[in-house]
Each structure stands twice: as C-alpha cells, then as structure tokens.
Amino acid sequence: MESGTAPPKSVTIGRTFAGHSGLFSAEFIVVLSSAMVPTTFIVHAIAVGRSPFYFGILGSLYFAGVFLSYIFGPSLLAHLSFRWIGIIATPSIVVGSLTGLIDIPEAWLLGRLLIGFGSGLFFLMTEAWIGVATSGPSKVQALALYSAVIYAAYVIAQILLLFVPPSTDGPIVIALICATCGILVLGKIRKPNSVPPKVESPYRGARLIIQHAPESMFMTFASGLLIGANGAFGPAYAVAIGLPADQVSLFLLANMTGALIAQPFLGRLANRYGPHLVLIGMSLLTVTTSIILYLVSSWSWSTALVALLWGATASTVYATGASIAHAADHGRHPVEVARIALILNGVGGILGPLMATIFVRMFDVEGLYIFVIIIALSIIIVMAIKN
C-alpha cells in the first residue's frame, strides 16, 4: 500500500445505515402507517365470525395490491424520481386505512388492496434506490437493513396496538398521522447520485436471474407464501390458543420481534457462510418451531418465545433470496431485479393465504403450520441442490 493511502473502510451495519438514514427513516414511518390498520380489519372480522375463506381473501388482497404496484411501478419509476414514487404511494395507504371506519366487511377487503398497492410502490422504490446506491457487500447489508426497518415498524405497530385497541378508531388516526409525516420526511431525503436506469426490457433481469440464480426466484416466491399465510391466519391461531381478540398483537409482536432481531445478523451470516447455507439452517429451525406451534394447545410466554424464534427464522427468506438475485445481476438491472423479486414475493403472498386455507379447513387453524413445514422443507431441498 502506498504511503499516505488510507485503508478501505470495512462494511458495517452502522455505516450502511448512516449512509441511507433518511431513506430508512421514511420507510419506517410509512410502513408503520400501513401496519396499524390491517390488524383492525382482522379483529373486526374475527368479531363478526367470518369464515377461513374470508381471512384467506383478506390476506391475499394485500399482496394482490403489492403485485399490481410491481406491474405498474417500474413505468412510473422510469418517468418520475424515487422521491415522487414514495409520495404517490402514501395516499393509497391513507385511503385504504380510511375504509376501516366503514362497518362493512367488503370495504375492508378494498382497504387491504389499497394498502398493499401503496406499500408495494414504496417497497419497489426503496429496493431500486438500494440497488442503485449500493454495491458489493454493502448491498447485502442494506437489503438486510431494509427488511429490518420493515419488521421494526411492524413491531412498533403491534406494541401501539396493545395500548390503542384495534377494535377502536385509534389505529386509523395514528396511521393517518404517520402517513403525513412519511411524506414530509421523504421530501427532505437527498436522492442518490445515480438515477434508476430506463427499463428497456421488463424481462431482461428475469432471464439473467433464471440463467445464473434461479433459486433466488423460488426464495422470493416462497417468502411470500410463508409471510402471506402467517399474516392471514396467525391472528386466528392466536385466538384459538387462548389470546383475547384485542390482544392478538402480542402474537404478531413476537413474530415481528424475532424477525427484527434476525435481520442485522443476516448480512454477516450470508457473507461468512454463504446465503445457501444460511437458508438451509434457518429453514430447519422454521420446521422445528412450526412443529412446536402445531402441537401447542394454550398461550403462554413459552409459546411467545417459540413464535419469536419462528419469526426470526422464517423472515430471512426474502432478504437472502433478493441478495442472491442482485449479486447475480452485478448491479446492471437493479430496477428489473427488484421488480421480479417483489412480483414473485407478491404472487406468493396472494397464493399463500389461499393455499393455507385448504390446510386450515382440513386441520383447523393449526393447519397453518403444516403448510409452513411443507414450504420450509421445499426451501431446504432447493438450497441443498444448489449448494
């Protein structure tokens, strides 16, 4: 090394967060806004005795909105700045939240769709921003932080719901305040030096991923299956094992806290052992915790601990799969790669609740975890073959 030349700085979680603190702050506030109301929909649906099929549809429509945003979002991103995409996304979340004031179950379905659409636009903007503004190991760290911020927002949302019952209009008021603050923060963010490249072919990124990292496509799809099914039936499972409907956020809080704890370590583990081995290990733990939750008959703090471990393991699938896809692309088509990963995640989220409905009808609400075990074992097989 030449005299006077500073050694390169190592990539750390702290440096990565500091470099994109404005983006992550806006992401946190907007996701917090979108996370407050869906639990309200679910609690209301439980109160009026809706069928498992309704919960499946309610869960699927969120991801249907996400899916639609990934179809139309890249065209908007090609003509507008990152910042404007985020600002456009927020009113959709606001309108979707307002449907919670209407005592009509069908209106809640529309609300879930709109919240999903706005959230999806924001996720697409954030992932594309990271794809343009980062490279190498910092990209894995940034994507892990991106997931961690989402889960942190969900954790705070569930904590707030313990003090502001989802059976009231309080969560909707908080959601509207957060959405307004999110727009203000987003307007102050310094945009990245690079701009999103024009999308010449929406399928070029997909072809490259299929050629070099097809397993990443399955991972992002499988993540949608897992998270979609748990989001649709997790609260009903919590009620079935003894939690009052107004306290189902305790179960979701345990899931999200586990997910939040896992994300900062994900980048380090993937860089050290490789994403394939990380996914195999985490999926084995997902199978183990799912078996325990299937056998549980009552709520206790030990159940909460198992739910926390389940969230920590099941949450790793998307970020790891997306990092494999971005690494295979070498930063050449970040928007297309983000789009494909998120579309597949959205499709999984649509199908997950509907597929889980079959197991819930066969084995009662505990059947959710039989479905999860099947998906986790599939991940292990795919990763073992590629590894």
Short mmCIF file of C-alpha atoms in Angstrom, two decimals, residues 36-364:
data_model
loop_
_atom_site.label_atom_id
_atom_site.label_comp_id
_atom_site.label_asym_id
_atom_site.label_seq_id
_atom_site.Cartn_x
_atom_site.Cartn_y
_atom_site.Cartn_z
CA MET A 36 -51.61 -0.17 12.01
CA VAL A 37 -54.88 -0.84 10.20
CA PRO A 38 -54.71 -4.45 8.86
CA THR A 39 -54.87 -5.87 12.41
CA THR A 40 -58.01 -3.78 12.89
CA PHE A 41 -59.56 -5.44 9.84
CA ILE A 42 -58.66 -8.90 11.18
CA VAL A 43 -60.02 -8.22 14.69
CA HIS A 44 -63.27 -6.90 13.25
CA ALA A 45 -63.57 -9.96 11.01
CA ILE A 46 -62.97 -12.30 13.98
CA ALA A 47 -65.65 -10.42 15.95
CA VAL A 48 -68.30 -10.94 13.26
CA GLY A 49 -67.38 -14.60 12.80
CA ARG A 50 -66.04 -14.56 9.25
CA SER A 51 -65.06 -17.89 7.64
CA PRO A 52 -61.47 -19.08 6.97
CA PHE A 53 -62.03 -18.29 3.30
CA TYR A 54 -62.66 -14.62 4.16
CA PHE A 55 -59.37 -14.45 6.08
CA GLY A 56 -57.62 -16.05 3.12
CA ILE A 57 -59.06 -13.44 0.76
CA LEU A 58 -58.26 -10.63 3.20
CA GLY A 59 -54.64 -11.74 3.35
CA SER A 60 -54.39 -12.31 -0.40
CA LEU A 61 -55.75 -8.90 -1.36
CA TYR A 62 -52.90 -7.11 0.40
CA PHE A 63 -50.43 -8.98 -1.78
CA ALA A 64 -52.66 -8.51 -4.82
CA GLY A 65 -52.23 -4.77 -4.29
CA VAL A 66 -48.49 -5.27 -3.88
CA PHE A 67 -48.45 -7.30 -7.11
CA LEU A 68 -50.28 -4.57 -9.05
CA SER A 69 -47.80 -1.97 -7.80
CA TYR A 70 -44.92 -4.05 -9.15
CA ILE A 71 -46.61 -4.28 -12.54
CA PHE A 72 -47.19 -0.55 -12.92
CA GLY A 73 -44.46 0.79 -10.63
CA PRO A 74 -41.42 0.43 -12.92
CA SER A 75 -43.09 2.54 -15.61
CA LEU A 76 -43.70 5.26 -13.04
CA LEU A 77 -40.12 4.89 -11.80
CA ALA A 78 -38.82 5.36 -15.35
CA HIS A 79 -40.59 8.72 -15.65
CA LEU A 80 -40.54 10.03 -12.08
CA SER A 81 -37.90 10.36 -9.37
CA PHE A 82 -37.52 7.96 -6.48
CA ARG A 83 -38.96 10.60 -4.16
CA TRP A 84 -42.13 11.12 -6.17
CA ILE A 85 -42.86 7.38 -6.27
CA GLY A 86 -42.81 7.32 -2.48
CA ILE A 87 -45.01 10.40 -2.26
CA ILE A 88 -47.54 8.88 -4.69
CA ALA A 89 -47.63 5.62 -2.71
CA THR A 90 -48.70 7.21 0.56
CA PRO A 91 -52.23 8.44 -0.41
CA SER A 92 -53.16 4.89 -1.40
CA ILE A 93 -52.28 3.77 2.14
CA VAL A 94 -54.31 6.67 3.56
CA VAL A 95 -57.46 5.83 1.57
CA GLY A 96 -57.10 2.14 2.40
CA SER A 97 -56.82 2.98 6.09
CA LEU A 98 -59.97 5.11 5.98
CA THR A 99 -62.03 2.09 4.94
CA GLY A 100 -61.55 0.83 8.49
CA LEU A 101 -64.08 3.48 9.54
CA ILE A 102 -66.75 1.71 7.48
CA ASP A 103 -68.54 -1.14 9.25
CA ILE A 104 -68.79 -3.22 6.06
CA PRO A 105 -66.52 -6.31 5.68
CA GLU A 106 -66.32 -5.85 1.91
CA ALA A 107 -64.90 -2.35 2.42
CA TRP A 108 -62.07 -3.85 4.48
CA LEU A 109 -61.18 -6.03 1.51
CA LEU A 110 -60.82 -2.91 -0.64
CA GLY A 111 -58.77 -1.29 2.11
CA ARG A 112 -56.34 -4.20 2.18
CA LEU A 113 -55.93 -3.96 -1.59
CA LEU A 114 -55.18 -0.22 -1.49
CA ILE A 115 -52.76 -0.55 1.44
CA GLY A 116 -50.97 -3.31 -0.44
CA PHE A 117 -50.70 -1.17 -3.57
CA GLY A 118 -49.24 1.80 -1.72
CA SER A 119 -46.87 -0.38 0.31
CA GLY A 120 -45.69 -2.17 -2.83
CA LEU A 121 -44.85 1.09 -4.58
CA PHE A 122 -42.84 2.18 -1.58
CA PHE A 123 -41.01 -1.16 -1.36
CA LEU A 124 -40.18 -1.04 -5.07
CA MET A 125 -38.84 2.48 -4.72
CA THR A 126 -36.73 1.54 -1.70
CA GLU A 127 -35.25 -1.62 -3.24
CA ALA A 128 -34.44 0.13 -6.50
CA TRP A 129 -32.86 3.01 -4.54
CA ILE A 130 -30.66 0.49 -2.68
CA GLY A 131 -29.84 -1.31 -5.93
CA VAL A 132 -28.61 1.93 -7.49
CA ALA A 133 -26.88 3.44 -4.46
CA THR A 134 -25.00 0.39 -3.10
CA SER A 135 -22.66 -2.30 -4.39
CA GLY A 136 -20.85 -5.42 -3.18
CA PRO A 137 -21.14 -6.40 0.50
CA SER A 138 -22.88 -3.13 1.35
CA LYS A 139 -25.80 -4.21 -0.85
CA VAL A 140 -26.42 -7.30 1.29
CA GLN A 141 -26.19 -5.18 4.44
CA ALA A 142 -28.54 -2.56 3.01
CA LEU A 143 -31.12 -5.15 1.96
CA ALA A 144 -30.94 -6.74 5.41
CA LEU A 145 -31.44 -3.31 6.99
CA TYR A 146 -34.30 -2.64 4.59
CA SER A 147 -36.03 -5.78 5.90
CA ALA A 148 -35.09 -4.93 9.50
CA VAL A 149 -36.72 -1.50 9.20
CA ILE A 150 -39.91 -3.10 7.90
CA TYR A 151 -40.02 -5.50 10.83
CA ALA A 152 -39.14 -2.72 13.29
CA ALA A 153 -42.14 -0.76 12.05
CA TYR A 154 -44.36 -3.82 12.43
CA VAL A 155 -43.03 -4.39 15.97
CA ILE A 156 -43.79 -0.80 17.00
CA ALA A 157 -47.22 -1.07 15.35
CA GLN A 158 -48.08 -4.18 17.38
CA ILE A 159 -46.85 -2.50 20.60
CA LEU A 160 -49.03 0.54 19.88
CA LEU A 161 -52.00 -1.76 19.26
CA LEU A 162 -51.65 -3.10 22.82
CA PHE A 163 -52.39 0.43 24.09
CA VAL A 164 -54.71 1.56 21.28
CA PRO A 165 -57.11 -1.39 20.83
CA PRO A 166 -57.71 -2.40 17.19
CA SER A 167 -61.44 -2.51 17.93
CA THR A 168 -61.39 1.31 18.12
CA ASP A 169 -60.66 4.03 15.53
CA GLY A 170 -57.39 4.93 17.26
CA PRO A 171 -55.13 2.88 14.94
CA ILE A 172 -56.59 4.64 11.91
CA VAL A 173 -55.83 8.08 13.38
CA ILE A 174 -52.23 7.02 14.09
CA ALA A 175 -51.92 5.64 10.55
CA LEU A 176 -53.04 8.94 9.03
CA ILE A 177 -50.57 10.94 11.16
CA CYS A 178 -47.69 8.61 10.21
CA ALA A 179 -48.56 8.80 6.52
CA THR A 180 -48.42 12.59 6.64
CA CYS A 181 -45.06 12.53 8.44
CA GLY A 182 -43.74 10.00 5.92
CA ILE A 183 -44.43 12.38 3.04
CA LEU A 184 -42.65 15.21 4.86
CA VAL A 185 -39.55 13.11 5.59
CA LEU A 186 -39.43 11.71 2.08
CA GLY A 187 -39.47 15.21 0.64
CA LYS A 188 -36.25 16.04 2.53
CA ILE A 189 -34.21 12.99 1.53
CA ARG A 190 -31.13 13.52 -0.56
CA LYS A 191 -31.63 11.45 -3.68
CA PRO A 192 -28.90 9.02 -4.82
CA ASN A 193 -26.24 10.24 -7.25
CA SER A 194 -27.34 7.65 -9.79
CA VAL A 195 -30.79 7.52 -11.33
CA PRO A 196 -32.80 4.36 -11.97
CA PRO A 197 -31.84 3.09 -15.42
CA LYS A 198 -34.54 3.08 -18.03
CA VAL A 199 -36.36 -0.24 -18.19
CA GLU A 200 -35.67 -1.34 -21.74
CA SER A 201 -36.99 -4.87 -21.29
CA PRO A 202 -39.03 -5.79 -18.22
CA TYR A 203 -37.93 -9.41 -18.55
CA ARG A 204 -34.18 -8.96 -19.13
CA GLY A 205 -33.45 -9.11 -15.41
CA ALA A 206 -35.64 -12.21 -15.09
CA ARG A 207 -33.76 -14.00 -17.89
CA LEU A 208 -30.42 -13.26 -16.25
CA ILE A 209 -31.64 -14.47 -12.86
CA ILE A 210 -33.08 -17.66 -14.37
CA GLN A 211 -29.72 -18.34 -16.01
CA HIS A 212 -27.45 -17.54 -13.05
CA ALA A 213 -29.51 -17.74 -9.86
CA PRO A 214 -32.89 -19.45 -10.39
CA GLU A 215 -33.05 -20.40 -6.72
CA SER A 216 -33.41 -16.71 -5.81
CA MET A 217 -36.70 -16.59 -7.69
CA PHE A 218 -38.02 -19.54 -5.71
CA MET A 219 -36.86 -17.96 -2.45
CA THR A 220 -38.69 -14.68 -3.01
CA PHE A 221 -41.81 -16.63 -4.03
CA ALA A 222 -41.56 -18.94 -1.00
CA SER A 223 -41.15 -15.95 1.30
CA GLY A 224 -44.46 -14.60 0.05
CA LEU A 225 -46.13 -17.95 0.71
CA LEU A 226 -44.86 -18.01 4.31
CA ILE A 227 -45.50 -14.39 5.25
CA GLY A 228 -48.84 -14.22 3.44
CA ALA A 229 -50.19 -17.35 5.14
CA ASN A 230 -48.98 -16.25 8.58
CA GLY A 231 -50.42 -12.76 8.16
CA ALA A 232 -53.81 -14.18 7.19
CA PHE A 233 -54.16 -16.92 9.81
CA GLY A 234 -51.64 -16.07 12.56
CA PRO A 235 -54.13 -13.86 14.47
CA ALA A 236 -56.87 -16.51 14.23
CA TYR A 237 -54.37 -19.10 15.52
CA ALA A 238 -53.56 -16.81 18.46
CA VAL A 239 -57.25 -16.54 19.36
CA ALA A 240 -57.64 -20.32 19.04
CA ILE A 241 -54.91 -20.95 21.65
CA GLY A 242 -56.40 -18.53 24.14
CA LEU A 243 -55.46 -14.91 23.38
CA PRO A 244 -58.34 -12.39 23.51
CA ALA A 245 -59.06 -10.87 20.11
CA ASP A 246 -57.90 -7.41 21.25
CA GLN A 247 -54.53 -8.89 22.24
CA VAL A 248 -53.66 -10.83 19.09
CA SER A 249 -51.00 -8.20 18.51
CA LEU A 250 -48.98 -10.00 21.24
CA PHE A 251 -48.58 -12.98 18.93
CA LEU A 252 -47.74 -10.80 15.93
CA LEU A 253 -45.38 -8.79 18.13
CA ALA A 254 -43.47 -11.98 18.97
CA ASN A 255 -43.22 -12.88 15.26
CA MET A 256 -42.04 -9.44 14.25
CA THR A 257 -39.61 -9.04 17.13
CA GLY A 258 -37.91 -12.27 16.11
CA ALA A 259 -37.75 -11.06 12.52
CA LEU A 260 -36.29 -7.73 13.63
CA ILE A 261 -33.61 -9.39 15.78
CA ALA A 262 -32.56 -11.67 12.92
CA GLN A 263 -32.13 -9.08 10.17
CA PRO A 264 -28.95 -7.29 11.41
CA PHE A 265 -27.15 -10.63 11.63
CA LEU A 266 -28.37 -11.87 8.28
CA GLY A 267 -25.87 -9.94 6.17
CA ARG A 268 -22.92 -11.09 8.28
CA LEU A 269 -24.01 -14.72 8.22
CA ALA A 270 -24.60 -14.66 4.46
CA ASN A 271 -21.22 -13.05 3.80
CA ARG A 272 -19.41 -15.54 6.04
CA TYR A 273 -21.17 -18.84 5.27
CA GLY A 274 -22.96 -18.09 2.01
CA PRO A 275 -26.68 -17.41 1.58
CA HIS A 276 -27.47 -21.01 0.64
CA LEU A 277 -26.21 -22.50 3.91
CA VAL A 278 -27.90 -19.72 5.87
CA LEU A 279 -31.25 -20.52 4.27
CA ILE A 280 -30.85 -24.26 4.92
CA GLY A 281 -30.12 -23.65 8.60
CA MET A 282 -32.91 -21.12 9.06
CA SER A 283 -35.44 -23.34 7.28
CA LEU A 284 -34.58 -26.27 9.54
CA LEU A 285 -35.33 -24.02 12.51
CA THR A 286 -38.58 -22.92 10.86
CA VAL A 287 -39.65 -26.57 10.58
CA THR A 288 -38.80 -27.18 14.24
CA THR A 289 -40.67 -24.16 15.57
CA SER A 290 -43.66 -24.87 13.30
CA ILE A 291 -43.96 -28.40 14.73
CA ILE A 292 -43.98 -26.96 18.25
CA LEU A 293 -46.61 -24.34 17.40
CA TYR A 294 -48.78 -27.00 15.76
CA LEU A 295 -48.72 -29.04 18.98
CA VAL A 296 -49.32 -26.09 21.35
CA SER A 297 -52.79 -26.01 22.90
CA SER A 298 -52.67 -22.84 25.03
CA TRP A 299 -51.00 -19.42 25.09
CA SER A 300 -48.06 -18.90 27.43
CA TRP A 301 -44.78 -17.00 27.47
CA SER A 302 -43.01 -20.13 26.23
CA THR A 303 -45.38 -20.06 23.24
CA ALA A 304 -44.44 -16.42 22.70
CA LEU A 305 -40.75 -17.41 22.70
CA VAL A 306 -41.36 -20.09 20.06
CA ALA A 307 -43.34 -17.57 17.98
CA LEU A 308 -40.40 -15.18 18.28
CA LEU A 309 -37.98 -17.86 17.04
CA TRP A 310 -40.38 -18.69 14.20
CA GLY A 311 -40.37 -15.05 13.11
CA ALA A 312 -36.58 -14.90 13.31
CA THR A 313 -36.13 -17.89 11.00
CA ALA A 314 -39.00 -17.50 8.52
CA SER A 315 -38.21 -13.82 7.96
CA THR A 316 -34.76 -14.47 6.47
CA VAL A 317 -36.00 -15.96 3.22
CA TYR A 318 -36.83 -12.82 1.23
CA ALA A 319 -33.78 -10.68 2.02
CA THR A 320 -31.41 -13.59 1.37
CA GLY A 321 -33.13 -14.55 -1.88
CA ALA A 322 -33.17 -10.94 -3.09
CA SER A 323 -29.47 -10.52 -2.30
CA ILE A 324 -28.68 -13.64 -4.37
CA ALA A 325 -30.61 -12.13 -7.29
CA HIS A 326 -28.91 -8.72 -7.05
CA ALA A 327 -25.48 -10.36 -6.76
CA ALA A 328 -26.12 -12.43 -9.91
CA ASP A 329 -27.13 -9.26 -11.77
CA HIS A 330 -23.95 -7.37 -10.72
CA GLY A 331 -25.92 -4.10 -10.48
CA ARG A 332 -26.71 -3.97 -14.21
CA HIS A 333 -30.51 -4.05 -13.97
CA PRO A 334 -31.38 -3.14 -10.36
CA VAL A 335 -34.93 -1.97 -11.12
CA GLU A 336 -35.81 -5.10 -13.12
CA VAL A 337 -34.27 -7.38 -10.48
CA ALA A 338 -36.14 -5.61 -7.68
CA ARG A 339 -39.30 -5.81 -9.73
CA ILE A 340 -39.00 -9.53 -10.43
CA ALA A 341 -38.15 -10.34 -6.81
CA LEU A 342 -41.05 -8.31 -5.50
CA ILE A 343 -43.51 -9.62 -8.10
CA LEU A 344 -42.67 -13.20 -7.16
CA ASN A 345 -42.97 -12.30 -3.48
CA GLY A 346 -46.33 -10.71 -4.22
CA VAL A 347 -47.58 -13.75 -6.14
CA GLY A 348 -46.50 -15.94 -3.22
CA GLY A 349 -48.33 -13.61 -0.86
CA ILE A 350 -51.51 -13.90 -2.94
CA LEU A 351 -51.38 -17.68 -3.17
CA GLY A 352 -50.08 -18.35 0.36
CA PRO A 353 -53.29 -17.47 2.25
CA LEU A 354 -55.45 -19.26 -0.31
CA MET A 355 -53.31 -22.41 -0.21
CA ALA A 356 -53.15 -22.30 3.58
CA THR A 357 -56.97 -22.14 3.65
CA ILE A 358 -57.02 -25.76 2.43
CA PHE A 359 -54.91 -26.89 5.39
CA VAL A 360 -56.92 -24.77 7.84
CA ARG A 361 -60.13 -26.42 6.67
CA MET A 362 -58.58 -29.89 6.97
CA PHE A 363 -56.73 -29.48 10.29
CA ASP A 364 -58.37 -26.40 11.84
#
